[in-house]
Structures are given as structure tokens and as C-alpha cells.
Amino acid sequence: MTQPDIVPPAALLSDTSLGEGLRIGLFDSGLGGLSVLRDLRQHMPRAQLLYIADSGNAPYGERDDAFIAGRALAISEFLLSQGAQVIVVACNTATAMAVHTLRQRWPELPIVGVEPGVKPAVALSANKRIGVLATPGTLASDKFKRLIEMHGHDALIVPQPCPGLAKEIESGHLDSPALRALVETFSQPLREARVDTVVLGCTHYPFIAPLFQQALGPHVRIIDTAEAVARQTQRVSRDLVRDQNTNAEPSTQLWTSGSAAHLAQVAERWLNLKTQVSVFP
Ligand code: DGL
């Protein structure tokens, strides 16, 4: 009689799609990339995630390309020195202004960027009228123009710059009168344009999606790209060499160029993530 194959229990199988043995670095101008971190933690629960919030320099949305490229290079350099094997630019603005610089500097490195979800919005919209909420920097970029040329031709795209919104979200208070007033200001033109689908084109905005839903009306569909970014990170990680050190526990480490206490508090409140935060220069 032949012995049956011994199949290890699923929990013991190594699975790079869940991130086992992988180190993934991500960054944003501040707290916004935590919305991407949240989805990465769900999709790749066995990965080690290294997150840098550049809150000391936020917001990026009103800064120039050269400044953002300089920060993106310095931050990525640090993440690589910490063993990151993939870089996720968890910021639409930094992706628009600096992802090409990072790809030039590290041509072999898997780098995942974030861009407004115009393509899924066009596919989902019934009346083909779509609003895009993003920073002035993202909406003015060549990358955004190319995105619209490529995916927006069958629809009316209404770009809505939101100056000051990311800065307000950085305060950590998601229901302040100031925040509600800004949401109302930026929602009004989209209501007038009768859009039925709205893209959150800044990683800070998913944390106030309920405020936008209220201001835009229940019939408007809101699109966030964090899950798509997590799936893309899974895809690009598939062929990476895993760290064989089985003692390497899955974990999330946080750094900030702003207040460590503030990031620690916000991570606990928004992601239920309790961890120490270090300071990044
Ligand atoms: N969270 C960023 C984005 O996705 C930028 C916000 C800012 O710093 O202006 O665009």
C-alpha cells in the first residue's frame, strides 16, 4: 500500500502573497498613507511593513516637484537601508511628481505608485460624469493629464482640487467644523456637475469618506484605490526572495518627521495599531 502524500496544514505553508518573509516600505507626506497601510495589513498580514509619515513636511500637494523628489529619494534610501524589498509610494502627489525619479535611481526595484482611480470610475459610472478629488499638485501634473487621456475619454471628468484638506486631516480630528466646511466647499461643484461617481485621489481622503458621502448624497459612488494598490503590491512581490529567518515576525514599524506621539495616537485610533513610533529626520 502506498503512503498518502503528507500535506502540511494551510497555516504552515509559506505564502509570499501573504507577505511571509517580505519587507515592504511605504511612505506618504503624512498620515494619508495609513489608508494604504490598512489594506496592506489585511492583504499581506505576514509581511513586515515599514511606514514613514513625512508629516514634518506635509502637505506635499502645494509643494514643487524638486522638493518632493528630494524627500522621496531620502525616504526610499532609508527604507532600503532597513531592508525594504518593495517601495510603495502611498501618496498620489508623490507618485505624480517623483515616482519616475525613484524608478530611474533604482531600475531593478519593484516600486508601486498610487494614482486616482479614474479607470474603475469610468467603468462603474452609469451617467459617465465623474468627479476627482485630489491635491492641486496631483491635478496639475502631467501624469494626471496622461491618465485622463488614457482612461477618461468616454466620460466627463470634473477635477476638484482640495487645497488645505490634507493639512486639516493631519490634525487627526476627523469631524471638526473646519473639516466639514472644506468638504462642503469641495463637494458643491461636484453636486452641481451631477457626477454619480467620485474618485478619492489623495490617500488622506478615505479617512473622511463618510463626510464626502454625506455631502455628495447616498446615490454617489466613492472610489478608493487602496485595495488595488495592496493587490498590485502582492503581484510585484510574488517573485521576491523571502527572508529565510523564520524568527522574523510579521510587524509594522512606523517613523515620522513630525510628532511621534501624534502618529502613535492616530495609528491606534484609525487602524487599531498599537506600536512605538520613531523619529525620521
Ligand atoms: N496623501 C497625499 C496624496 O495622496 C498628499 C497629501 C498632501 O500632502 O498634500 O496625494
PDB file of C-alpha atoms and ligand atoms in Angstrom:
ATOM      1  CA  MET A   1       0.000   0.000   0.000  1.00  0.00           C
ATOM      2  CA  THR A   2       1.385   3.415  -0.956  1.00  0.00           C
ATOM      3  CA  GLN A   3       1.645   6.109   1.671  1.00  0.00           C
ATOM      4  CA  PRO A   4      -0.621   9.128   1.065  1.00  0.00           C
ATOM      5  CA  ASP A   5       1.237  12.356   0.442  1.00  0.00           C
ATOM      6  CA  ILE A   6       1.638  14.319   3.617  1.00  0.00           C
ATOM      7  CA  VAL A   7       0.027  17.705   3.114  1.00  0.00           C
ATOM      8  CA  PRO A   8       1.103  20.370   5.615  1.00  0.00           C
ATOM      9  CA  PRO A   9      -1.748  22.337   7.189  1.00  0.00           C
ATOM     10  CA  ALA A  10      -2.508  25.532   5.260  1.00  0.00           C
ATOM     11  CA  ALA A  11      -1.274  27.679   8.135  1.00  0.00           C
ATOM     12  CA  LEU A  12       2.214  26.178   7.801  1.00  0.00           C
ATOM     13  CA  LEU A  13       2.517  26.744   4.076  1.00  0.00           C
ATOM     14  CA  SER A  14       4.718  29.672   3.217  1.00  0.00           C
ATOM     15  CA  ASP A  15       2.840  32.113   1.040  1.00  0.00           C
ATOM     16  CA  THR A  16       4.565  35.123  -0.442  1.00  0.00           C
ATOM     17  CA  SER A  17       1.215  36.572  -1.498  1.00  0.00           C
ATOM     18  CA  LEU A  18       0.511  36.995   2.222  1.00  0.00           C
ATOM     19  CA  GLY A  19       3.916  38.593   2.559  1.00  0.00           C
ATOM     20  CA  GLU A  20       5.697  35.968   4.618  1.00  0.00           C
ATOM     21  CA  GLY A  21       9.384  36.850   4.923  1.00  0.00           C
ATOM     22  CA  LEU A  22       8.972  40.072   2.937  1.00  0.00           C
ATOM     23  CA  ARG A  23       9.813  43.620   3.978  1.00  0.00           C
ATOM     24  CA  ILE A  24       7.730  46.317   2.343  1.00  0.00           C
ATOM     25  CA  GLY A  25       8.495  50.015   2.731  1.00  0.00           C
ATOM     26  CA  LEU A  26       5.882  52.693   2.192  1.00  0.00           C
ATOM     27  CA  PHE A  27       5.602  56.419   2.677  1.00  0.00           C
ATOM     28  CA  ASP A  28       3.337  59.422   2.382  1.00  0.00           C
ATOM     29  CA  SER A  29       3.549  63.136   3.085  1.00  0.00           C
ATOM     30  CA  GLY A  30       1.958  62.262   6.421  1.00  0.00           C
ATOM     31  CA  LEU A  31      -0.965  60.300   7.786  1.00  0.00           C
ATOM     32  CA  GLY A  32      -2.724  59.616   4.465  1.00  0.00           C
ATOM     33  CA  GLY A  33      -0.680  56.557   3.536  1.00  0.00           C
ATOM     34  CA  LEU A  34      -2.110  54.866   6.627  1.00  0.00           C
ATOM     35  CA  SER A  35      -5.152  54.150   4.412  1.00  0.00           C
ATOM     36  CA  VAL A  36      -2.852  52.112   2.143  1.00  0.00           C
ATOM     37  CA  LEU A  37      -1.100  50.546   5.140  1.00  0.00           C
ATOM     38  CA  ARG A  38      -4.532  49.415   6.420  1.00  0.00           C
ATOM     39  CA  ASP A  39      -5.212  47.455   3.215  1.00  0.00           C
ATOM     40  CA  LEU A  40      -1.677  46.091   3.034  1.00  0.00           C
ATOM     41  CA  ARG A  41      -2.015  44.755   6.582  1.00  0.00           C
ATOM     42  CA  GLN A  42      -5.186  42.955   5.525  1.00  0.00           C
ATOM     43  CA  HIS A  43      -3.876  41.564   2.257  1.00  0.00           C
ATOM     44  CA  MET A  44      -0.318  40.732   3.328  1.00  0.00           C
ATOM     45  CA  PRO A  45      -0.681  40.000   7.048  1.00  0.00           C
ATOM     46  CA  ARG A  46       2.603  38.089   7.227  1.00  0.00           C
ATOM     47  CA  ALA A  47       4.783  40.885   5.811  1.00  0.00           C
ATOM     48  CA  GLN A  48       6.945  43.292   7.740  1.00  0.00           C
ATOM     49  CA  LEU A  49       5.694  46.762   6.904  1.00  0.00           C
ATOM     50  CA  LEU A  50       7.855  49.858   7.329  1.00  0.00           C
ATOM     51  CA  TYR A  51       5.916  53.131   7.125  1.00  0.00           C
ATOM     52  CA  ILE A  52       7.268  56.680   7.011  1.00  0.00           C
ATOM     53  CA  ALA A  53       4.967  59.667   7.511  1.00  0.00           C
ATOM     54  CA  ASP A  54       6.723  62.824   6.329  1.00  0.00           C
ATOM     55  CA  SER A  55       4.356  64.913   8.471  1.00  0.00           C
ATOM     56  CA  GLY A  56       7.107  67.432   9.220  1.00  0.00           C
ATOM     57  CA  ASN A  57       6.899  68.409   5.533  1.00  0.00           C
ATOM     58  CA  ALA A  58       3.182  67.904   4.859  1.00  0.00           C
ATOM     59  CA  PRO A  59       1.268  68.807   2.855  1.00  0.00           C
ATOM     60  CA  TYR A  60       3.061  67.831  -0.363  1.00  0.00           C
ATOM     61  CA  GLY A  61       0.092  68.932  -2.504  1.00  0.00           C
ATOM     62  CA  GLU A  62       1.177  72.548  -2.606  1.00  0.00           C
ATOM     63  CA  ARG A  63       4.955  71.958  -2.995  1.00  0.00           C
ATOM     64  CA  ASP A  64       7.135  71.757  -6.099  1.00  0.00           C
ATOM     65  CA  ASP A  65       8.399  68.626  -7.857  1.00  0.00           C
ATOM     66  CA  ALA A  66      12.058  69.089  -6.874  1.00  0.00           C
ATOM     67  CA  PHE A  67      11.263  69.231  -3.158  1.00  0.00           C
ATOM     68  CA  ILE A  68       9.043  66.142  -3.309  1.00  0.00           C
ATOM     69  CA  ALA A  69      11.571  64.211  -5.415  1.00  0.00           C
ATOM     70  CA  GLY A  70      14.286  65.039  -2.842  1.00  0.00           C
ATOM     71  CA  ARG A  71      12.138  63.766   0.026  1.00  0.00           C
ATOM     72  CA  ALA A  72      11.068  60.642  -1.921  1.00  0.00           C
ATOM     73  CA  LEU A  73      14.738  59.784  -2.597  1.00  0.00           C
ATOM     74  CA  ALA A  74      15.858  60.322   1.009  1.00  0.00           C
ATOM     75  CA  ILE A  75      12.940  58.365   2.443  1.00  0.00           C
ATOM     76  CA  SER A  76      13.323  55.465  -0.009  1.00  0.00           C
ATOM     77  CA  GLU A  77      17.068  55.351   0.687  1.00  0.00           C
ATOM     78  CA  PHE A  78      16.270  54.952   4.391  1.00  0.00           C
ATOM     79  CA  LEU A  79      13.596  52.279   3.770  1.00  0.00           C
ATOM     80  CA  LEU A  80      16.085  50.310   1.659  1.00  0.00           C
ATOM     81  CA  SER A  81      18.694  50.592   4.414  1.00  0.00           C
ATOM     82  CA  GLN A  82      16.081  48.975   6.684  1.00  0.00           C
ATOM     83  CA  GLY A  83      15.809  46.031   4.278  1.00  0.00           C
ATOM     84  CA  ALA A  84      12.727  47.043   2.268  1.00  0.00           C
ATOM     85  CA  GLN A  85      12.414  44.928  -0.897  1.00  0.00           C
ATOM     86  CA  VAL A  86       9.496  46.838  -2.395  1.00  0.00           C
ATOM     87  CA  ILE A  87       8.670  50.546  -2.139  1.00  0.00           C
ATOM     88  CA  VAL A  88       5.037  51.651  -2.138  1.00  0.00           C
ATOM     89  CA  VAL A  89       4.618  55.367  -2.782  1.00  0.00           C
ATOM     90  CA  ALA A  90       1.414  55.669  -0.727  1.00  0.00           C
ATOM     91  CA  CYS A  91       0.751  59.198  -1.933  1.00  0.00           C
ATOM     92  CA  ASN A  92      -0.858  60.343  -5.189  1.00  0.00           C
ATOM     93  CA  THR A  93       1.068  63.615  -5.171  1.00  0.00           C
ATOM     94  CA  ALA A  94       4.478  61.990  -4.629  1.00  0.00           C
ATOM     95  CA  THR A  95       3.655  59.392  -7.276  1.00  0.00           C
ATOM     96  CA  ALA A  96       2.745  62.111  -9.782  1.00  0.00           C
ATOM     97  CA  MET A  97       5.842  64.168  -9.052  1.00  0.00           C
ATOM     98  CA  ALA A  98       8.556  61.706  -8.102  1.00  0.00           C
ATOM     99  CA  VAL A  99       7.890  58.059  -8.959  1.00  0.00           C
ATOM    100  CA  HIS A 100       9.858  58.419 -12.236  1.00  0.00           C
ATOM    101  CA  THR A 101      12.841  59.751 -10.250  1.00  0.00           C
ATOM    102  CA  LEU A 102      12.710  56.709  -7.946  1.00  0.00           C
ATOM    103  CA  ARG A 103      12.442  54.327 -10.905  1.00  0.00           C
ATOM    104  CA  GLN A 104      15.430  55.984 -12.569  1.00  0.00           C
ATOM    105  CA  ARG A 105      17.502  55.745  -9.387  1.00  0.00           C
ATOM    106  CA  TRP A 106      16.580  52.069  -8.700  1.00  0.00           C
ATOM    107  CA  PRO A 107      15.637  50.490 -12.061  1.00  0.00           C
ATOM    108  CA  GLU A 108      15.560  46.938 -10.645  1.00  0.00           C
ATOM    109  CA  LEU A 109      13.492  47.729  -7.551  1.00  0.00           C
ATOM    110  CA  PRO A 110       9.757  46.982  -7.540  1.00  0.00           C
ATOM    111  CA  ILE A 111       8.084  50.356  -6.926  1.00  0.00           C
ATOM    112  CA  VAL A 112       4.311  50.649  -6.630  1.00  0.00           C
ATOM    113  CA  GLY A 113       2.691  54.052  -7.121  1.00  0.00           C
ATOM    114  CA  VAL A 114      -0.790  55.326  -6.388  1.00  0.00           C
ATOM    115  CA  GLU A 115      -2.917  57.218  -8.872  1.00  0.00           C
ATOM    116  CA  PRO A 116      -6.539  58.390  -8.878  1.00  0.00           C
ATOM    117  CA  GLY A 117      -8.897  55.522  -9.799  1.00  0.00           C
ATOM    118  CA  VAL A 118     -10.215  57.106 -13.000  1.00  0.00           C
ATOM    119  CA  LYS A 119     -10.275  53.824 -14.901  1.00  0.00           C
ATOM    120  CA  PRO A 120     -12.535  51.938 -12.423  1.00  0.00           C
ATOM    121  CA  ALA A 121     -14.670  55.068 -12.037  1.00  0.00           C
ATOM    122  CA  VAL A 122     -15.367  55.258 -15.792  1.00  0.00           C
ATOM    123  CA  ALA A 123     -16.215  51.551 -15.799  1.00  0.00           C
ATOM    124  CA  LEU A 124     -18.632  51.885 -12.857  1.00  0.00           C
ATOM    125  CA  SER A 125     -20.315  55.210 -13.606  1.00  0.00           C
ATOM    126  CA  ALA A 126     -23.814  54.999 -15.099  1.00  0.00           C
ATOM    127  CA  ASN A 127     -24.047  58.608 -16.333  1.00  0.00           C
ATOM    128  CA  LYS A 128     -20.311  58.889 -17.166  1.00  0.00           C
ATOM    129  CA  ARG A 129     -19.933  62.032 -15.067  1.00  0.00           C
ATOM    130  CA  ILE A 130     -17.020  61.633 -12.666  1.00  0.00           C
ATOM    131  CA  GLY A 131     -15.514  63.858 -10.022  1.00  0.00           C
ATOM    132  CA  VAL A 132     -11.867  63.579  -8.960  1.00  0.00           C
ATOM    133  CA  LEU A 133     -10.910  64.973  -5.556  1.00  0.00           C
ATOM    134  CA  ALA A 134      -7.154  65.437  -5.204  1.00  0.00           C
ATOM    135  CA  THR A 135      -4.415  67.880  -4.262  1.00  0.00           C
ATOM    136  CA  PRO A 136      -3.646  70.823  -6.583  1.00  0.00           C
ATOM    137  CA  GLY A 137      -0.275  69.167  -7.323  1.00  0.00           C
ATOM    138  CA  THR A 138      -1.769  65.870  -8.451  1.00  0.00           C
ATOM    139  CA  LEU A 139      -4.382  67.500 -10.674  1.00  0.00           C
ATOM    140  CA  ALA A 140      -1.835  69.852 -12.305  1.00  0.00           C
ATOM    141  CA  SER A 141       0.643  67.061 -13.055  1.00  0.00           C
ATOM    142  CA  ASP A 142       1.456  65.630 -16.492  1.00  0.00           C
ATOM    143  CA  LYS A 143       0.820  62.189 -15.075  1.00  0.00           C
ATOM    144  CA  PHE A 144      -2.790  63.125 -14.313  1.00  0.00           C
ATOM    145  CA  LYS A 145      -3.227  64.605 -17.808  1.00  0.00           C
ATOM    146  CA  ARG A 146      -1.976  61.343 -19.301  1.00  0.00           C
ATOM    147  CA  LEU A 147      -4.298  59.345 -17.029  1.00  0.00           C
ATOM    148  CA  ILE A 148      -7.307  61.307 -18.294  1.00  0.00           C
ATOM    149  CA  GLU A 149      -6.186  60.967 -21.915  1.00  0.00           C
ATOM    150  CA  MET A 150      -5.829  57.242 -21.468  1.00  0.00           C
ATOM    151  CA  HIS A 151      -8.909  56.369 -19.399  1.00  0.00           C
ATOM    152  CA  GLY A 152     -11.179  59.391 -19.271  1.00  0.00           C
ATOM    153  CA  HIS A 153     -12.186  59.868 -22.891  1.00  0.00           C
ATOM    154  CA  ASP A 154     -15.614  58.222 -22.605  1.00  0.00           C
ATOM    155  CA  ALA A 155     -16.690  60.399 -19.689  1.00  0.00           C
ATOM    156  CA  LEU A 156     -16.933  63.932 -18.383  1.00  0.00           C
ATOM    157  CA  ILE A 157     -14.155  64.243 -15.809  1.00  0.00           C
ATOM    158  CA  VAL A 158     -14.546  67.040 -13.251  1.00  0.00           C
ATOM    159  CA  PRO A 159     -11.258  67.615 -11.388  1.00  0.00           C
ATOM    160  CA  GLN A 160     -11.742  69.226  -7.974  1.00  0.00           C
ATOM    161  CA  PRO A 161      -8.559  70.480  -6.263  1.00  0.00           C
ATOM    162  CA  CYS A 162      -8.812  70.395  -2.471  1.00  0.00           C
ATOM    163  CA  PRO A 163      -6.191  72.834  -1.098  1.00  0.00           C
ATOM    164  CA  GLY A 164      -5.919  72.667   2.677  1.00  0.00           C
ATOM    165  CA  LEU A 165      -7.827  69.407   3.073  1.00  0.00           C
ATOM    166  CA  ALA A 166      -4.880  67.062   3.692  1.00  0.00           C
ATOM    167  CA  LYS A 167      -3.475  69.586   6.179  1.00  0.00           C
ATOM    168  CA  GLU A 168      -6.742  69.574   8.118  1.00  0.00           C
ATOM    169  CA  ILE A 169      -6.807  65.753   8.182  1.00  0.00           C
ATOM    170  CA  GLU A 170      -3.220  65.803   9.522  1.00  0.00           C
ATOM    171  CA  SER A 171      -4.666  67.285  12.733  1.00  0.00           C
ATOM    172  CA  GLY A 172      -6.170  63.866  13.414  1.00  0.00           C
ATOM    173  CA  HIS A 173      -9.667  65.217  14.107  1.00  0.00           C
ATOM    174  CA  LEU A 174     -11.989  63.760  11.507  1.00  0.00           C
ATOM    175  CA  ASP A 175     -15.180  65.534  12.465  1.00  0.00           C
ATOM    176  CA  SER A 176     -14.187  69.148  13.098  1.00  0.00           C
ATOM    177  CA  PRO A 177     -16.345  72.035  11.820  1.00  0.00           C
ATOM    178  CA  ALA A 178     -13.357  73.232   9.731  1.00  0.00           C
ATOM    179  CA  LEU A 179     -13.117  69.857   8.027  1.00  0.00           C
ATOM    180  CA  ARG A 180     -16.879  69.704   7.376  1.00  0.00           C
ATOM    181  CA  ALA A 181     -16.736  73.191   5.847  1.00  0.00           C
ATOM    182  CA  LEU A 182     -13.933  72.187   3.465  1.00  0.00           C
ATOM    183  CA  VAL A 183     -15.761  69.008   2.479  1.00  0.00           C
ATOM    184  CA  GLU A 184     -18.868  71.055   1.713  1.00  0.00           C
ATOM    185  CA  THR A 185     -16.859  73.569  -0.361  1.00  0.00           C
ATOM    186  CA  PHE A 186     -15.267  70.821  -2.469  1.00  0.00           C
ATOM    187  CA  SER A 187     -18.462  68.762  -2.818  1.00  0.00           C
ATOM    188  CA  GLN A 188     -20.687  71.562  -4.060  1.00  0.00           C
ATOM    189  CA  PRO A 189     -19.210  71.844  -7.605  1.00  0.00           C
ATOM    190  CA  LEU A 190     -19.419  68.062  -7.959  1.00  0.00           C
ATOM    191  CA  ARG A 191     -23.097  68.054  -6.946  1.00  0.00           C
ATOM    192  CA  GLU A 192     -23.716  70.824  -9.464  1.00  0.00           C
ATOM    193  CA  ALA A 193     -21.944  68.804 -12.161  1.00  0.00           C
ATOM    194  CA  ARG A 194     -24.288  65.882 -11.315  1.00  0.00           C
ATOM    195  CA  VAL A 195     -21.483  63.339 -11.035  1.00  0.00           C
ATOM    196  CA  ASP A 196     -22.542  59.849  -9.946  1.00  0.00           C
ATOM    197  CA  THR A 197     -19.019  58.636  -9.135  1.00  0.00           C
ATOM    198  CA  VAL A 198     -16.269  60.369  -7.188  1.00  0.00           C
ATOM    199  CA  VAL A 199     -12.630  59.307  -7.041  1.00  0.00           C
ATOM    200  CA  LEU A 200     -10.650  59.903  -3.856  1.00  0.00           C
ATOM    201  CA  GLY A 201      -7.359  60.929  -5.462  1.00  0.00           C
ATOM    202  CA  CYS A 202      -5.438  61.532  -2.251  1.00  0.00           C
ATOM    203  CA  THR A 203      -4.635  58.860   0.317  1.00  0.00           C
ATOM    204  CA  HIS A 204      -5.703  61.160   3.164  1.00  0.00           C
ATOM    205  CA  TYR A 205      -9.306  61.299   1.945  1.00  0.00           C
ATOM    206  CA  PRO A 206     -10.507  57.725   2.633  1.00  0.00           C
ATOM    207  CA  PHE A 207     -10.459  58.618   6.334  1.00  0.00           C
ATOM    208  CA  ILE A 208     -13.181  61.205   5.666  1.00  0.00           C
ATOM    209  CA  ALA A 209     -15.105  59.225   3.042  1.00  0.00           C
ATOM    210  CA  PRO A 210     -18.237  59.251   5.275  1.00  0.00           C
ATOM    211  CA  LEU A 211     -18.173  63.070   5.303  1.00  0.00           C
ATOM    212  CA  PHE A 212     -17.948  63.160   1.498  1.00  0.00           C
ATOM    213  CA  GLN A 213     -20.701  60.572   1.192  1.00  0.00           C
ATOM    214  CA  GLN A 214     -22.938  62.749   3.341  1.00  0.00           C
ATOM    215  CA  ALA A 215     -22.138  65.904   1.385  1.00  0.00           C
ATOM    216  CA  LEU A 216     -22.432  64.286  -2.073  1.00  0.00           C
ATOM    217  CA  GLY A 217     -25.530  62.219  -1.365  1.00  0.00           C
ATOM    218  CA  PRO A 218     -26.139  58.485  -0.938  1.00  0.00           C
ATOM    219  CA  HIS A 219     -26.519  57.840  -4.697  1.00  0.00           C
ATOM    220  CA  VAL A 220     -22.880  58.847  -5.403  1.00  0.00           C
ATOM    221  CA  ARG A 221     -20.336  56.027  -5.520  1.00  0.00           C
ATOM    222  CA  ILE A 222     -16.967  56.794  -3.929  1.00  0.00           C
ATOM    223  CA  ILE A 223     -13.845  55.098  -5.284  1.00  0.00           C
ATOM    224  CA  ASP A 224     -10.724  54.484  -3.205  1.00  0.00           C
ATOM    225  CA  THR A 225      -7.675  52.731  -4.684  1.00  0.00           C
ATOM    226  CA  ALA A 226      -6.034  51.365  -1.514  1.00  0.00           C
ATOM    227  CA  GLU A 227      -7.183  47.811  -2.138  1.00  0.00           C
ATOM    228  CA  ALA A 228      -5.963  47.876  -5.746  1.00  0.00           C
ATOM    229  CA  VAL A 229      -2.586  49.122  -4.504  1.00  0.00           C
ATOM    230  CA  ALA A 230      -2.371  46.278  -1.973  1.00  0.00           C
ATOM    231  CA  ARG A 231      -3.164  43.748  -4.727  1.00  0.00           C
ATOM    232  CA  GLN A 232      -0.544  45.272  -7.031  1.00  0.00           C
ATOM    233  CA  THR A 233       1.990  45.057  -4.189  1.00  0.00           C
ATOM    234  CA  GLN A 234       1.123  41.360  -3.806  1.00  0.00           C
ATOM    235  CA  ARG A 235       1.681  40.861  -7.535  1.00  0.00           C
ATOM    236  CA  VAL A 236       5.079  42.586  -7.699  1.00  0.00           C
ATOM    237  CA  SER A 237       6.208  40.746  -4.543  1.00  0.00           C
ATOM    238  CA  ARG A 238       5.486  37.309  -5.934  1.00  0.00           C
ATOM    239  CA  ASP A 239       8.995  36.641  -7.267  1.00  0.00           C
ATOM    240  CA  LEU A 240      10.984  38.256  -4.481  1.00  0.00           C
ATOM    241  CA  VAL A 241      13.346  36.186  -2.396  1.00  0.00           C
ATOM    242  CA  ARG A 242      11.941  35.693   1.081  1.00  0.00           C
ATOM    243  CA  ASP A 243      13.974  36.159   4.211  1.00  0.00           C
ATOM    244  CA  GLN A 244      14.671  32.611   5.442  1.00  0.00           C
ATOM    245  CA  ASN A 245      14.937  33.804   9.014  1.00  0.00           C
ATOM    246  CA  THR A 246      11.786  32.233  10.401  1.00  0.00           C
ATOM    247  CA  ASN A 247      12.110  34.316  13.576  1.00  0.00           C
ATOM    248  CA  ALA A 248      11.229  37.409  11.583  1.00  0.00           C
ATOM    249  CA  GLU A 249       7.734  38.069  12.950  1.00  0.00           C
ATOM    250  CA  PRO A 250       5.210  40.000  10.913  1.00  0.00           C
ATOM    251  CA  SER A 251       5.183  43.529  12.212  1.00  0.00           C
ATOM    252  CA  THR A 252       4.500  47.137  11.358  1.00  0.00           C
ATOM    253  CA  GLN A 253       7.084  49.796  12.167  1.00  0.00           C
ATOM    254  CA  LEU A 254       6.324  53.490  11.993  1.00  0.00           C
ATOM    255  CA  TRP A 255       8.550  56.555  11.588  1.00  0.00           C
ATOM    256  CA  THR A 256       7.616  60.200  11.263  1.00  0.00           C
ATOM    257  CA  SER A 257       9.352  63.504  10.598  1.00  0.00           C
ATOM    258  CA  GLY A 258       6.619  65.129  12.703  1.00  0.00           C
ATOM    259  CA  SER A 259       5.392  64.288  16.187  1.00  0.00           C
ATOM    260  CA  ALA A 260       5.910  60.636  17.162  1.00  0.00           C
ATOM    261  CA  ALA A 261       3.228  60.852  19.868  1.00  0.00           C
ATOM    262  CA  HIS A 262       0.689  62.175  17.346  1.00  0.00           C
ATOM    263  CA  LEU A 263       1.343  59.387  14.810  1.00  0.00           C
ATOM    264  CA  ALA A 264       1.178  56.752  17.569  1.00  0.00           C
ATOM    265  CA  GLN A 265      -2.195  58.097  18.720  1.00  0.00           C
ATOM    266  CA  VAL A 266      -3.644  58.343  15.216  1.00  0.00           C
ATOM    267  CA  ALA A 267      -2.416  54.847  14.210  1.00  0.00           C
ATOM    268  CA  GLU A 268      -4.141  53.435  17.275  1.00  0.00           C
ATOM    269  CA  ARG A 269      -7.370  55.363  16.660  1.00  0.00           C
ATOM    270  CA  TRP A 270      -7.649  54.892  12.896  1.00  0.00           C
ATOM    271  CA  LEU A 271      -6.045  51.439  12.426  1.00  0.00           C
ATOM    272  CA  ASN A 272      -6.231  49.940  15.893  1.00  0.00           C
ATOM    273  CA  LEU A 273      -2.462  49.632  15.561  1.00  0.00           C
ATOM    274  CA  LYS A 274      -0.526  49.923  18.816  1.00  0.00           C
ATOM    275  CA  THR A 275       3.150  50.381  18.165  1.00  0.00           C
ATOM    276  CA  GLN A 276       6.101  52.570  19.009  1.00  0.00           C
ATOM    277  CA  VAL A 277       6.928  55.361  16.600  1.00  0.00           C
ATOM    278  CA  SER A 278      10.472  56.520  15.815  1.00  0.00           C
ATOM    279  CA  VAL A 279      11.570  59.868  14.508  1.00  0.00           C
ATOM    280  CA  PHE A 280      12.806  60.169  10.922  1.00  0.00           C
ATOM    281  CA  PRO A 281      14.920  63.261  10.075  1.00  0.00           C
TER     282      PRO A 281
HETATM  283  N1  DGL B   1      -1.706  61.922   0.764  1.00  0.00           N
HETATM  284  C1  DGL B   1      -1.197  62.615  -0.328  1.00  0.00           C
HETATM  285  C2  DGL B   1      -1.791  62.205  -1.655  1.00  0.00           C
HETATM  286  O1  DGL B   1      -2.205  61.087  -1.794  1.00  0.00           O
HETATM  287  C3  DGL B   1      -0.847  64.065  -0.271  1.00  0.00           C
HETATM  288  C4  DGL B   1      -1.461  64.991   0.665  1.00  0.00           C
HETATM  289  C5  DGL B   1      -0.598  66.226   0.794  1.00  0.00           C
HETATM  290  O2  DGL B   1       0.403  66.125   1.484  1.00  0.00           O
HETATM  291  O3  DGL B   1      -0.900  67.239   0.167  1.00  0.00           O
HETATM  292  O4  DGL B   1      -1.814  62.982  -2.582  1.00  0.00           O
END
